[in-house]
Short mmCIF file of C-alpha atoms and ligand atoms in Angstrom, two decimals:
data_model
loop_
_atom_site.label_atom_id
_atom_site.label_comp_id
_atom_site.label_asym_id
_atom_site.label_seq_id
_atom_site.Cartn_x
_atom_site.Cartn_y
_atom_site.Cartn_z
CA MET A 1 -13.34 -14.64 22.58
CA SER A 2 -9.91 -13.73 21.33
CA GLU A 3 -9.32 -14.18 17.61
CA ILE A 4 -6.93 -13.21 14.85
CA VAL A 5 -8.58 -10.33 13.02
CA GLY A 6 -8.09 -8.95 9.51
CA LEU A 7 -6.79 -5.39 9.11
CA ASP A 8 -7.11 -3.28 5.99
CA ILE A 9 -5.34 0.00 6.65
CA GLY A 10 -5.96 1.84 3.40
CA ALA A 11 -4.63 5.14 2.12
CA THR A 12 -8.12 6.56 2.31
CA THR A 13 -10.19 4.29 4.54
CA SER A 14 -9.41 1.55 7.02
CA CYS A 15 -11.41 -1.27 8.53
CA VAL A 16 -11.13 -4.41 10.63
CA ALA A 17 -12.95 -7.69 10.04
CA ARG A 18 -13.39 -11.03 11.76
CA PHE A 19 -14.43 -14.50 10.69
CA ASP A 20 -17.33 -15.54 12.88
CA GLY A 21 -17.29 -19.24 12.00
CA ARG A 22 -19.57 -18.93 9.00
CA ALA A 23 -18.55 -15.76 7.24
CA ALA A 24 -16.24 -12.76 7.41
CA ARG A 25 -17.86 -9.67 8.87
CA MET A 26 -16.89 -6.09 9.48
CA ILE A 27 -16.34 -5.02 13.06
CA ASP A 28 -18.17 -1.81 13.81
CA LEU A 29 -16.22 1.20 14.99
CA PRO A 30 -17.23 3.33 18.00
CA ASP A 31 -19.39 5.60 15.81
CA GLY A 32 -21.31 2.60 14.44
CA SER A 33 -19.76 2.68 10.97
CA SER A 34 -17.54 -0.01 9.43
CA TYR A 35 -15.04 2.35 7.86
CA LEU A 36 -12.62 4.75 9.41
CA PRO A 37 -11.32 7.50 7.12
CA SER A 38 -7.51 7.22 7.31
CA VAL A 39 -7.19 10.81 8.44
CA ILE A 40 -5.45 12.20 11.53
CA THR A 41 -5.64 15.81 12.70
CA PHE A 42 -3.49 17.08 15.53
CA VAL A 43 -5.35 19.66 17.62
CA ASP A 44 -5.30 21.01 21.16
CA GLY A 45 -2.25 19.02 22.21
CA GLY A 46 -3.75 15.71 21.07
CA TYR A 47 -5.14 14.15 17.94
CA VAL A 48 -8.49 13.19 16.46
CA ILE A 49 -9.04 10.44 13.94
CA GLY A 50 -11.40 9.52 11.08
CA HIS A 51 -14.52 11.63 10.54
CA ASP A 52 -13.62 13.82 13.53
CA ALA A 53 -10.23 14.47 11.94
CA ILE A 54 -11.84 15.59 8.67
CA GLU A 55 -14.13 17.92 10.61
CA ALA A 56 -11.28 19.31 12.70
CA GLY A 57 -9.13 19.56 9.58
CA ARG A 58 -11.66 21.88 7.96
CA LYS A 59 -11.04 24.32 10.78
CA HIS A 60 -7.33 23.73 11.44
CA SER A 61 -6.17 22.15 8.19
CA THR A 62 -2.45 22.70 8.84
CA PHE A 63 -2.06 19.52 10.85
CA MET A 64 -4.52 17.25 9.07
CA PHE A 65 -2.79 14.23 7.52
CA ARG A 66 -4.15 11.76 5.00
CA ASN A 67 -2.88 9.52 2.22
CA TRP A 68 0.52 8.73 3.75
CA LYS A 69 0.33 4.99 3.04
CA ARG A 70 2.80 4.83 0.21
CA GLN A 71 5.28 6.95 2.18
CA LEU A 72 5.65 4.13 4.74
CA GLY A 73 9.35 3.50 5.24
CA ALA A 74 10.22 6.22 2.66
CA LYS A 75 13.67 7.72 2.66
CA TRP A 76 13.84 11.51 2.88
CA HIS A 77 15.71 11.83 -0.42
CA ASP A 78 13.09 9.69 -2.25
CA MET A 79 10.39 12.10 -1.17
CA GLU A 80 7.52 12.72 -3.56
CA ASP A 81 5.22 15.70 -3.36
CA THR A 82 2.81 14.54 -0.67
CA GLY A 83 0.83 17.77 -0.56
CA PHE A 84 1.79 18.04 3.14
CA GLN A 85 4.63 19.60 5.00
CA THR A 86 7.24 16.88 5.23
CA VAL A 87 10.62 16.96 6.94
CA GLU A 88 13.54 14.66 7.48
CA SER A 89 12.86 12.79 10.71
CA ARG A 90 15.24 13.19 13.64
CA ASP A 91 16.16 10.91 16.51
CA GLU A 92 15.85 11.88 20.15
CA ALA A 93 19.26 13.55 20.06
CA GLY A 94 18.09 15.67 17.12
CA ASN A 95 20.19 13.93 14.47
CA PRO A 96 18.66 13.40 11.02
CA THR A 97 17.71 9.75 10.40
CA GLY A 98 17.26 9.85 6.62
CA PHE A 99 13.54 9.02 6.78
CA LEU A 100 10.61 11.10 5.63
CA ALA A 101 8.28 12.39 8.33
CA TYR A 102 5.30 14.72 8.59
CA GLN A 103 5.64 17.89 10.59
CA GLY A 104 3.09 17.90 13.41
CA PRO A 105 2.46 20.74 15.87
CA ASP A 106 4.80 19.36 18.54
CA ARG A 107 7.18 17.07 16.65
CA CYS A 108 7.51 15.20 13.39
CA TYR A 109 5.67 11.93 12.82
CA LEU A 110 6.91 9.02 10.74
CA PRO A 111 4.24 7.62 8.39
CA GLU A 112 4.28 4.41 10.46
CA GLU A 113 3.44 6.40 13.58
CA LEU A 114 0.36 7.78 11.82
CA THR A 115 -0.57 4.26 10.70
CA SER A 116 -0.13 3.02 14.27
CA LEU A 117 -2.78 5.52 15.44
CA ILE A 118 -5.21 3.99 12.93
CA ALA A 119 -4.21 0.45 13.93
CA HIS A 120 -4.76 1.36 17.59
CA GLU A 121 -8.29 2.58 16.84
CA LEU A 122 -9.14 -0.57 14.85
CA LEU A 123 -7.69 -3.01 17.38
CA ARG A 124 -9.47 -1.22 20.23
CA ALA A 125 -12.77 -1.58 18.32
CA ALA A 126 -12.01 -5.29 17.77
CA GLN A 127 -11.24 -5.70 21.46
CA ASP A 128 -14.58 -4.09 22.38
CA LYS A 129 -16.45 -6.36 19.96
CA LEU A 130 -14.67 -9.60 20.90
CA GLY A 131 -14.57 -8.85 24.63
CA ALA A 132 -10.83 -9.59 24.56
CA MET A 133 -7.73 -8.26 22.87
CA PRO A 134 -7.32 -9.96 19.43
CA LYS A 135 -4.60 -12.57 19.70
CA GLY A 136 -3.22 -11.46 16.40
CA ALA A 137 -3.87 -9.74 13.11
CA VAL A 138 -3.41 -10.32 9.43
CA LEU A 139 -2.42 -6.98 7.94
CA CYS A 140 -2.95 -6.51 4.23
CA VAL A 141 -0.37 -4.61 2.19
CA PRO A 142 -0.19 -3.90 -1.55
CA ALA A 143 1.49 -6.88 -3.26
CA ASP A 144 3.95 -4.50 -4.89
CA PHE A 145 5.11 -2.92 -1.62
CA ILE A 146 8.89 -3.06 -1.20
CA GLN A 147 10.48 -4.49 1.92
CA SER A 148 10.93 -1.14 3.70
CA GLN A 149 7.21 -0.39 3.23
CA ARG A 150 6.26 -3.83 4.56
CA ASP A 151 8.57 -3.47 7.56
CA ALA A 152 7.17 -0.03 8.37
CA ALA A 153 3.58 -1.32 8.10
CA GLU A 154 4.44 -4.17 10.43
CA ARG A 155 6.12 -1.86 12.94
CA ALA A 156 3.04 0.37 12.89
CA VAL A 157 0.76 -2.43 14.07
CA LEU A 158 3.25 -3.64 16.67
CA MET A 159 3.56 -0.08 17.96
CA ALA A 160 -0.24 0.05 18.35
CA VAL A 161 -0.22 -3.27 20.20
CA ASP A 162 2.48 -2.02 22.57
CA ARG A 163 0.39 1.05 23.29
CA LEU A 164 -2.69 -1.10 23.99
CA ARG A 165 -0.63 -3.28 26.32
CA GLU A 166 0.57 -0.20 28.14
CA GLU A 167 -2.91 1.34 28.40
CA ASP A 168 -4.44 -1.91 29.67
CA GLY A 169 -1.44 -2.86 31.82
CA LYS A 170 -1.45 -6.33 30.25
CA ASP A 171 1.18 -8.14 28.24
CA TYR A 172 -1.03 -9.51 25.46
CA PRO A 173 0.46 -12.18 23.23
CA PHE A 174 0.07 -11.04 19.61
CA THR A 175 0.82 -12.68 16.25
CA LEU A 176 1.16 -10.54 13.15
CA GLU A 177 1.22 -11.72 9.58
CA LEU A 178 1.26 -9.72 6.36
CA MET A 179 -0.88 -10.65 3.38
CA HIS A 180 -1.02 -9.24 -0.13
CA GLU A 181 -4.18 -7.24 -0.75
CA PRO A 182 -5.15 -8.86 -4.11
CA THR A 183 -4.60 -12.33 -2.61
CA ALA A 184 -6.87 -11.44 0.30
CA ALA A 185 -9.53 -10.21 -2.12
CA ALA A 186 -9.34 -13.41 -4.18
CA LEU A 187 -9.55 -15.53 -1.02
CA ALA A 188 -12.63 -13.65 0.20
CA ASP A 189 -14.22 -13.89 -3.22
CA GLY A 190 -13.58 -17.58 -3.89
CA TYR A 191 -12.90 -19.48 -0.66
CA ASP A 192 -16.28 -21.17 -0.60
CA ALA A 193 -16.46 -21.83 -4.37
CA LYS A 194 -16.47 -25.53 -5.19
CA ARG A 195 -14.60 -25.34 -8.48
CA ALA A 196 -11.27 -23.62 -9.08
CA THR A 197 -11.32 -20.68 -11.45
CA ARG A 198 -8.61 -18.41 -12.82
CA ILE A 199 -9.23 -14.78 -12.10
CA ALA A 200 -7.48 -11.48 -12.64
CA VAL A 201 -7.62 -9.15 -9.65
CA VAL A 202 -7.24 -5.46 -10.47
CA ASP A 203 -6.85 -3.64 -7.17
CA LEU A 204 -6.70 0.14 -7.46
CA GLY A 205 -6.95 1.89 -4.13
CA GLY A 206 -6.07 5.32 -2.87
CA SER A 207 -2.33 4.99 -3.41
CA THR A 208 -1.29 1.88 -5.33
CA LEU A 209 -2.23 -0.55 -8.09
CA ASP A 210 -1.84 -4.34 -8.02
CA VAL A 211 -2.73 -6.70 -10.84
CA SER A 212 -2.58 -10.39 -9.88
CA PHE A 213 -3.62 -13.53 -11.73
CA ILE A 214 -4.91 -15.99 -9.17
CA GLN A 215 -6.42 -19.46 -9.23
CA SER A 216 -9.06 -19.61 -6.59
CA GLY A 217 -11.75 -22.02 -5.40
CA GLY A 218 -11.89 -25.64 -4.24
CA GLY A 219 -10.26 -24.53 -0.97
CA LEU A 220 -7.04 -23.40 -2.63
CA THR A 221 -5.93 -19.87 -3.55
CA VAL A 222 -2.83 -19.94 -5.74
CA VAL A 223 -1.22 -16.74 -7.00
CA LYS A 224 0.27 -17.18 -10.47
CA THR A 225 1.65 -13.71 -11.22
CA THR A 226 1.61 -10.33 -9.60
CA ASN A 227 2.53 -6.86 -10.84
CA GLY A 228 1.90 -3.41 -9.61
CA ILE A 229 2.64 0.27 -9.59
CA ARG A 230 3.48 1.75 -6.23
CA ASP A 231 2.85 5.34 -7.25
CA CYS A 232 -0.45 5.00 -9.05
CA GLY A 233 -3.59 5.36 -6.96
CA GLY A 234 -6.59 7.57 -6.33
CA ILE A 235 -4.42 10.38 -4.95
CA ASP A 236 -2.82 10.77 -8.39
CA TRP A 237 -6.23 11.41 -9.97
CA ASP A 238 -6.94 13.92 -7.21
CA LYS A 239 -3.58 15.64 -7.74
CA MET A 240 -4.10 15.97 -11.50
CA LEU A 241 -7.48 17.58 -10.99
CA ALA A 242 -6.05 19.81 -8.24
CA ASP A 243 -3.22 20.96 -10.55
CA TYR A 244 -5.73 21.79 -13.26
CA ILE A 245 -7.83 23.84 -10.84
CA VAL A 246 -4.77 25.68 -9.53
CA SER A 247 -3.68 26.59 -13.06
CA MET A 248 -7.17 27.92 -13.88
CA TRP A 249 -7.26 29.91 -10.64
CA ARG A 250 -3.81 31.38 -11.27
CA THR A 251 -4.84 32.56 -14.75
CA GLU A 252 -8.03 34.13 -13.51
CA HIS A 253 -6.65 35.63 -10.29
CA PRO A 254 -3.05 36.68 -11.00
CA ASP A 255 -3.42 39.31 -8.30
CA LEU A 256 -4.20 36.81 -5.49
CA ALA A 257 -1.81 34.49 -3.63
CA ASP A 258 -0.88 31.33 -5.53
CA PRO A 259 -2.76 28.47 -3.77
CA ALA A 260 0.12 26.10 -4.55
CA THR A 261 2.25 28.03 -2.06
CA ARG A 262 -0.32 27.70 0.73
CA ASP A 263 -0.54 24.30 2.45
CA ALA A 264 -3.99 24.97 3.85
CA ALA A 265 -5.37 26.00 0.42
CA MET A 266 -3.90 22.93 -1.25
CA SER A 267 -5.35 20.70 1.43
CA LEU A 268 -8.82 22.13 0.72
CA ILE A 269 -8.34 21.76 -3.04
CA LEU A 270 -7.19 18.14 -2.73
CA THR A 271 -10.15 17.30 -0.49
CA GLU A 272 -12.59 18.83 -2.97
CA ALA A 273 -10.76 17.17 -5.88
CA GLU A 274 -11.37 13.77 -4.32
CA ASP A 275 -15.07 14.55 -3.76
CA VAL A 276 -15.44 15.80 -7.34
CA LYS A 277 -13.72 12.65 -8.66
CA LYS A 278 -16.17 10.48 -6.73
CA ARG A 279 -19.19 12.49 -7.86
CA LEU A 280 -18.09 12.16 -11.48
CA SER A 281 -18.38 8.37 -11.16
CA SER A 282 -22.15 8.77 -11.12
CA LYS A 283 -22.65 12.17 -12.80
CA GLN A 284 -21.62 13.62 -16.14
CA GLU A 285 -20.68 16.97 -14.62
CA THR A 286 -20.36 18.62 -11.25
CA SER A 287 -19.04 21.84 -9.79
CA PHE A 288 -15.68 22.12 -8.11
CA ARG A 289 -16.58 24.61 -5.44
CA ILE A 290 -14.90 25.99 -2.35
CA ASP A 291 -16.71 28.93 -0.79
CA ASP A 292 -14.74 31.87 0.66
CA PHE A 293 -11.56 30.44 -0.80
CA ASP A 294 -9.72 33.77 -0.75
CA LYS A 295 -10.25 37.53 -0.33
CA GLU A 296 -9.87 40.37 -2.82
CA PRO A 297 -7.55 43.21 -1.69
CA ASN A 298 -10.74 45.14 -0.82
CA GLY A 299 -11.72 42.37 1.62
CA GLU A 300 -14.45 40.83 -0.57
CA ASP A 301 -14.68 37.01 -0.38
CA VAL A 302 -13.81 35.10 -3.55
CA HIS A 303 -15.26 31.65 -4.12
CA LEU A 304 -13.55 29.01 -6.14
CA ASN A 305 -16.07 27.59 -8.58
CA TYR A 306 -15.55 25.63 -11.81
CA LEU A 307 -17.73 23.22 -13.71
CA ILE A 308 -15.95 19.92 -14.37
CA THR A 309 -17.33 17.39 -16.81
CA ARG A 310 -16.59 13.68 -16.64
CA LYS A 311 -15.23 13.91 -20.18
CA ALA A 312 -12.73 16.64 -19.26
CA PHE A 313 -11.67 14.76 -16.12
CA GLU A 314 -11.16 11.55 -18.07
CA GLU A 315 -9.11 13.38 -20.70
CA MET A 316 -6.81 15.02 -18.16
CA THR A 317 -6.23 11.71 -16.31
CA ALA A 318 -5.85 9.54 -19.43
CA PRO A 319 -2.08 9.05 -18.81
CA LEU A 320 -2.91 7.35 -15.49
CA LEU A 321 -5.34 5.02 -17.21
CA ARG A 322 -2.61 4.07 -19.68
CA ARG A 323 -0.34 3.14 -16.75
CA ILE A 324 -3.02 0.79 -15.40
CA ILE A 325 -3.38 -0.94 -18.72
CA GLY A 326 0.42 -1.14 -18.98
CA ALA A 327 0.49 -3.05 -15.66
CA CYS A 328 -2.27 -5.40 -16.90
CA GLN A 329 -0.16 -6.01 -20.03
CA ILE A 330 2.91 -6.90 -17.97
CA ALA A 331 0.80 -9.26 -15.81
CA LEU A 332 -0.42 -10.94 -18.98
CA GLU A 333 3.12 -11.25 -20.38
CA ASP A 334 4.22 -12.86 -17.08
CA ALA A 335 1.35 -15.34 -17.29
CA VAL A 336 2.34 -16.21 -20.86
CA ARG A 337 5.96 -16.69 -19.77
CA ILE A 338 4.80 -19.33 -17.26
CA ASP A 339 2.34 -20.93 -19.67
CA PRO A 340 2.92 -20.02 -23.36
CA ARG A 341 -0.61 -21.12 -24.28
CA PHE A 342 -2.21 -18.71 -21.81
CA SER A 343 -4.45 -15.92 -23.10
CA VAL A 344 -6.95 -13.54 -21.50
CA LYS A 345 -9.70 -15.89 -22.70
CA ASP A 346 -8.48 -18.43 -20.13
CA LEU A 347 -9.51 -16.13 -17.32
CA HIS A 348 -12.91 -16.95 -15.84
CA ALA A 349 -13.47 -13.58 -14.21
CA VAL A 350 -11.94 -10.19 -13.56
CA LEU A 351 -12.37 -8.97 -10.02
CA LEU A 352 -12.27 -5.24 -9.37
CA VAL A 353 -11.04 -4.28 -5.91
CA GLY A 354 -10.42 -0.87 -4.33
CA GLY A 355 -12.45 2.29 -4.32
CA MET A 356 -10.95 3.66 -7.55
CA THR A 357 -12.47 0.82 -9.56
CA ARG A 358 -15.81 2.59 -9.13
CA MET A 359 -14.63 5.05 -11.78
CA PRO A 360 -16.45 4.21 -15.05
CA SER A 361 -13.43 4.84 -17.31
CA ILE A 362 -11.36 2.39 -15.28
CA GLN A 363 -14.07 -0.25 -15.47
CA GLU A 364 -14.31 0.30 -19.23
CA ALA A 365 -10.54 0.13 -19.83
CA VAL A 366 -10.24 -3.08 -17.78
CA LYS A 367 -13.17 -4.57 -19.68
CA GLN A 368 -11.56 -3.73 -23.04
CA PHE A 369 -8.23 -5.18 -22.00
CA PHE A 370 -9.54 -8.45 -20.58
CA GLN A 371 -12.35 -8.70 -23.12
CA ARG A 372 -14.92 -9.39 -20.45
CA GLN A 373 -17.21 -7.56 -18.11
CA PRO A 374 -15.43 -7.26 -14.75
CA SER A 375 -17.42 -8.46 -11.78
CA LYS A 376 -18.51 -5.48 -9.77
CA LYS A 377 -18.96 -6.02 -6.09
CA GLU A 378 -21.31 -3.76 -4.25
CA ASN A 379 -18.52 -2.90 -1.83
CA PRO A 380 -15.17 -3.49 -3.53
CA GLU A 381 -13.49 -2.12 -0.40
CA THR A 382 -14.65 -4.93 1.91
CA LEU A 383 -12.99 -7.87 0.15
CA VAL A 384 -9.46 -7.20 1.38
CA ALA A 385 -10.38 -7.07 5.07
CA PHE A 386 -12.62 -10.12 4.66
CA GLY A 387 -9.78 -12.09 3.07
CA ALA A 388 -7.46 -11.11 5.92
CA ALA A 389 -10.05 -12.26 8.48
CA ILE A 390 -10.42 -15.62 6.70
CA ARG A 391 -6.62 -15.97 6.68
CA GLY A 392 -6.72 -15.27 10.45
CA ALA A 393 -9.21 -18.11 10.90
CA MET A 394 -6.90 -20.37 8.87
CA MET A 395 -3.95 -19.48 11.11
CA GLU A 396 -6.02 -20.43 14.14
CA GLY A 397 -6.87 -23.79 12.55
CA ARG A 398 -10.53 -22.87 12.19
CA ARG A 399 -10.46 -23.45 8.41
CA PRO A 400 -8.21 -26.48 7.86
CA ASP A 401 -9.95 -27.01 4.52
CA LEU A 402 -8.36 -23.85 3.04
CA ALA A 403 -4.82 -23.19 1.81
CA ILE A 404 -3.00 -20.30 0.13
CA GLN A 405 0.06 -20.27 -2.07
CA ASP A 406 1.32 -16.76 -2.64
CA ILE A 407 4.42 -15.56 -4.49
CA SER A 408 7.11 -12.91 -4.08
CA SER A 409 6.58 -9.68 -5.97
CA HIS A 410 10.27 -8.75 -6.18
CA ALA A 411 13.40 -10.74 -6.90
CA LEU A 412 15.89 -11.37 -4.11
CA ALA A 413 19.41 -10.77 -5.39
CA LEU A 414 23.03 -10.56 -4.29
CA GLU A 415 25.36 -7.88 -5.55
CA VAL A 416 28.59 -9.58 -6.41
CA VAL A 417 30.79 -7.04 -8.20
CA GLY A 418 30.07 -3.61 -9.52
CA ASP A 419 26.72 -2.95 -11.04
CA THR A 420 25.63 -6.55 -11.50
CA ALA A 421 23.59 -8.77 -9.25
CA ALA A 422 22.99 -12.49 -9.14
CA ILE A 423 19.35 -13.41 -8.71
CA LEU A 424 18.94 -15.64 -5.65
CA LEU A 425 15.17 -16.11 -5.85
CA PRO A 426 13.37 -14.62 -8.85
CA LYS A 427 10.24 -12.53 -8.67
CA GLY A 428 7.27 -14.90 -8.54
CA SER A 429 8.99 -17.44 -6.25
CA PRO A 430 6.45 -19.27 -4.10
CA PHE A 431 6.41 -18.42 -0.40
CA GLY A 432 8.38 -21.16 1.34
CA ALA A 433 10.93 -21.39 -1.52
CA SER A 434 14.67 -21.63 -0.84
CA ALA A 435 17.86 -21.92 -2.88
CA ALA A 436 21.51 -22.63 -2.07
CA PHE A 437 24.59 -21.10 -3.70
CA ASP A 438 28.34 -20.79 -3.28
CA VAL A 439 29.71 -17.26 -3.22
CA THR A 440 33.21 -16.93 -4.59
CA ASN A 441 36.10 -14.41 -4.71
CA GLU A 442 36.70 -12.43 -7.90
CA ILE A 443 40.43 -11.77 -7.49
CA ASP A 444 43.46 -13.66 -6.15
CA GLY A 445 44.01 -13.34 -2.43
CA GLN A 446 40.94 -11.22 -1.84
CA ALA A 447 40.73 -10.89 1.98
CA GLN A 448 37.01 -10.33 2.21
CA LEU A 449 33.78 -10.46 0.26
CA SER A 450 31.73 -7.26 0.16
CA LEU A 451 28.16 -8.27 -0.42
CA ARG A 452 24.83 -6.50 -0.64
CA VAL A 453 21.47 -8.25 -0.41
CA LEU A 454 19.04 -6.61 -2.82
CA SER A 455 15.37 -6.71 -3.61
CA GLY A 456 14.10 -5.47 -6.96
CA GLU A 457 13.01 -6.16 -10.45
CA GLY A 458 16.13 -6.31 -12.52
CA SER A 459 19.69 -7.45 -12.21
CA ARG A 460 21.03 -3.86 -11.93
CA PRO A 461 21.72 -3.03 -8.26
CA SER A 462 21.16 0.69 -8.80
CA THR A 463 17.47 0.00 -9.45
CA CYS A 464 17.06 -2.22 -6.37
CA GLU A 465 16.30 -1.76 -2.70
CA VAL A 466 19.32 -2.57 -0.50
CA LEU A 467 18.23 -4.93 2.26
CA ALA A 468 21.64 -5.53 3.85
CA SER A 469 25.36 -4.94 3.33
CA THR A 470 27.99 -7.20 4.79
CA GLU A 471 31.71 -7.91 4.70
CA HIS A 472 32.79 -11.55 5.00
CA LYS A 473 36.43 -12.42 5.69
CA ILE A 474 37.89 -15.26 3.65
CA ALA A 475 41.23 -17.11 3.65
CA PHE A 476 43.67 -16.78 0.72
CA PHE A 477 42.26 -18.29 -2.44
CA GLU A 478 43.03 -17.95 -6.12
CA ALA A 479 40.40 -16.03 -8.03
CA ARG A 480 37.05 -17.83 -8.08
CA LYS A 481 38.29 -20.66 -5.86
CA ALA A 482 36.68 -19.61 -2.55
CA ARG A 483 33.39 -21.32 -1.76
CA VAL A 484 31.22 -19.64 0.84
CA PRO A 485 27.81 -21.29 1.22
CA LEU A 486 24.78 -19.02 0.97
CA ILE A 487 21.13 -19.91 1.47
CA ALA A 488 18.28 -17.65 0.38
CA LYS A 489 14.71 -18.32 1.43
CA ILE A 490 11.28 -16.81 1.67
CA ASP A 491 9.20 -17.89 4.64
CA ALA A 492 5.53 -18.90 4.55
CA SER A 493 4.44 -15.29 4.90
CA GLY A 494 6.80 -13.91 2.26
CA ARG A 495 9.64 -12.60 4.43
CA PRO A 496 13.09 -13.16 2.89
CA THR A 497 16.10 -14.45 4.80
CA VAL A 498 19.69 -14.75 3.57
CA ILE A 499 22.22 -16.87 5.43
CA LEU A 500 25.93 -16.68 4.59
CA ASP A 501 28.24 -19.33 6.00
CA GLY A 502 25.64 -20.22 8.66
CA LYS A 503 25.14 -16.60 9.73
CA VAL A 504 21.96 -14.66 9.02
CA ILE A 505 22.93 -11.57 7.02
CA TYR A 506 19.37 -10.51 6.32
CA GLY A 507 16.04 -11.46 7.94
CA GLU A 508 15.44 -13.91 10.72
CA ASP A 509 16.05 -17.60 10.86
CA GLU A 510 15.61 -19.57 14.05
CA ALA A 511 17.29 -22.64 12.61
CA ALA A 512 20.47 -20.82 11.57
P1 AMP B 1 -9.44 2.17 -1.13
O1 AMP B 1 -7.95 2.36 -0.86
O2 AMP B 1 -9.79 0.88 -1.73
O3 AMP B 1 -10.30 2.55 0.04
O4 AMP B 1 -9.78 3.24 -2.29
C1 AMP B 1 -9.77 4.57 -2.02
C2 AMP B 1 -9.72 5.34 -3.32
O5 AMP B 1 -10.91 5.12 -4.06
C3 AMP B 1 -9.66 6.83 -3.04
O6 AMP B 1 -8.77 7.45 -3.93
C4 AMP B 1 -11.08 7.28 -3.29
O7 AMP B 1 -11.14 8.63 -3.67
C5 AMP B 1 -11.46 6.37 -4.42
N1 AMP B 1 -12.92 6.25 -4.56
C6 AMP B 1 -13.81 5.85 -3.63
N2 AMP B 1 -15.07 5.89 -4.14
C7 AMP B 1 -14.95 6.34 -5.42
C8 AMP B 1 -15.88 6.61 -6.47
N3 AMP B 1 -17.19 6.46 -6.29
N4 AMP B 1 -15.38 7.04 -7.66
C9 AMP B 1 -14.05 7.22 -7.85
N5 AMP B 1 -13.14 6.97 -6.90
C10 AMP B 1 -13.58 6.55 -5.70
#
């Protein structure tokens, strides 16, 4: 039977879950496993995905892509070092579009196109399991994602659905809703608990960190505060270790090619770095080894082989740990701002979510900060998909006893003049909130208002994401006498809309 399924498309692994009436369960993938590595390799004029992509990537690593999640919607000029060959994307006429893309063998691929290949695989598996195309999906995204990342994630799933429709020759109806990953985890963890408890969710995955304080249980999941770091995730631990290995290699082999200049070599080093990082979660030391890594001028193979201790790894990545604790501190300060009597002692539990929370030093730092032992789930990766599946069941009316109140993670603002912005809806506004304003003219006889809708943390436009720019003509007024009505709102799933003088200038609003 058709259902709304829960999608967790992670930087490292992805999965799809359903709510079967009693509990959320993983949907098995064609190879029988529940998890699909978020890896795509382009080979032989096509592509392979997941474990096959890792295997193919070992042989043809040039076009193996992984860890693109936080590049969703990224502008070309904001590019970070992804470890892969990236280019500025081009439209069909060959003009640059300003967005970051990955260079494939035949053309460049936007991050959302890569995500859509994963979404296609997951939805196809769900279709096979349910015997019908899912009638919708709840897609989890990091709470701290900015609007362009959310939009790109959404487009990715819709692109996959379009492809499924085309392949099956059927025009499936499909509903898509986004959900914040830590909220999904808290819902999955506490939806059947009788009594409400206050928990901190620390969600550290492959690419991002979210720290949310959530009240959960008694059928209600209420998010109190949320904070995050969009460029702090497992890949950053991998990169630090990879940089360390490269510097050692350079010192010892000044005569050989610098691996940092060879994409294929860096891809191998990053893959091994991730494996070493994982092994160090259960071992005190392990070898970082890549056989036949290079050749001496005389043709002799050279292996790359270093012993890495957990202590050394923890020392080199200590700055990342400090960033995590910094985000926990900000979350705590936010909670105190809402309720001045709040302290960490008022939390009933700390829930660790995301694969990176398996790292002992992260568990220890979180424990020290919150002064309590975090609850360790056997599979911290499953909670997000389970929460999304439960949310799907709620949307279908199958769980009328449950409700969620989430909040915005960024302020919605309007740039009025120069480098100042008026906050329309502050960060932390509940989904469903709205506010009305009058926009005015700054100078006598100003013929039009030039406005920009912004999303961001502070009141300085230069630090914000520009959602929309608009010019609005006004009649002659003395300075500050014009009154143009503006409504700002966030819908039930967190999408902002701004309406100026009855016209939507950002977002969608059927009623406008
Ligand atoms: P997620 O996005 O929740 O799937 O988390 C993926 C991240 O967790 C990746 O960076 C993985 O390398 C990392 N990870 C998974 N298992 C472990 C482990 N045992 N120790 C350390 N990191 C891990």
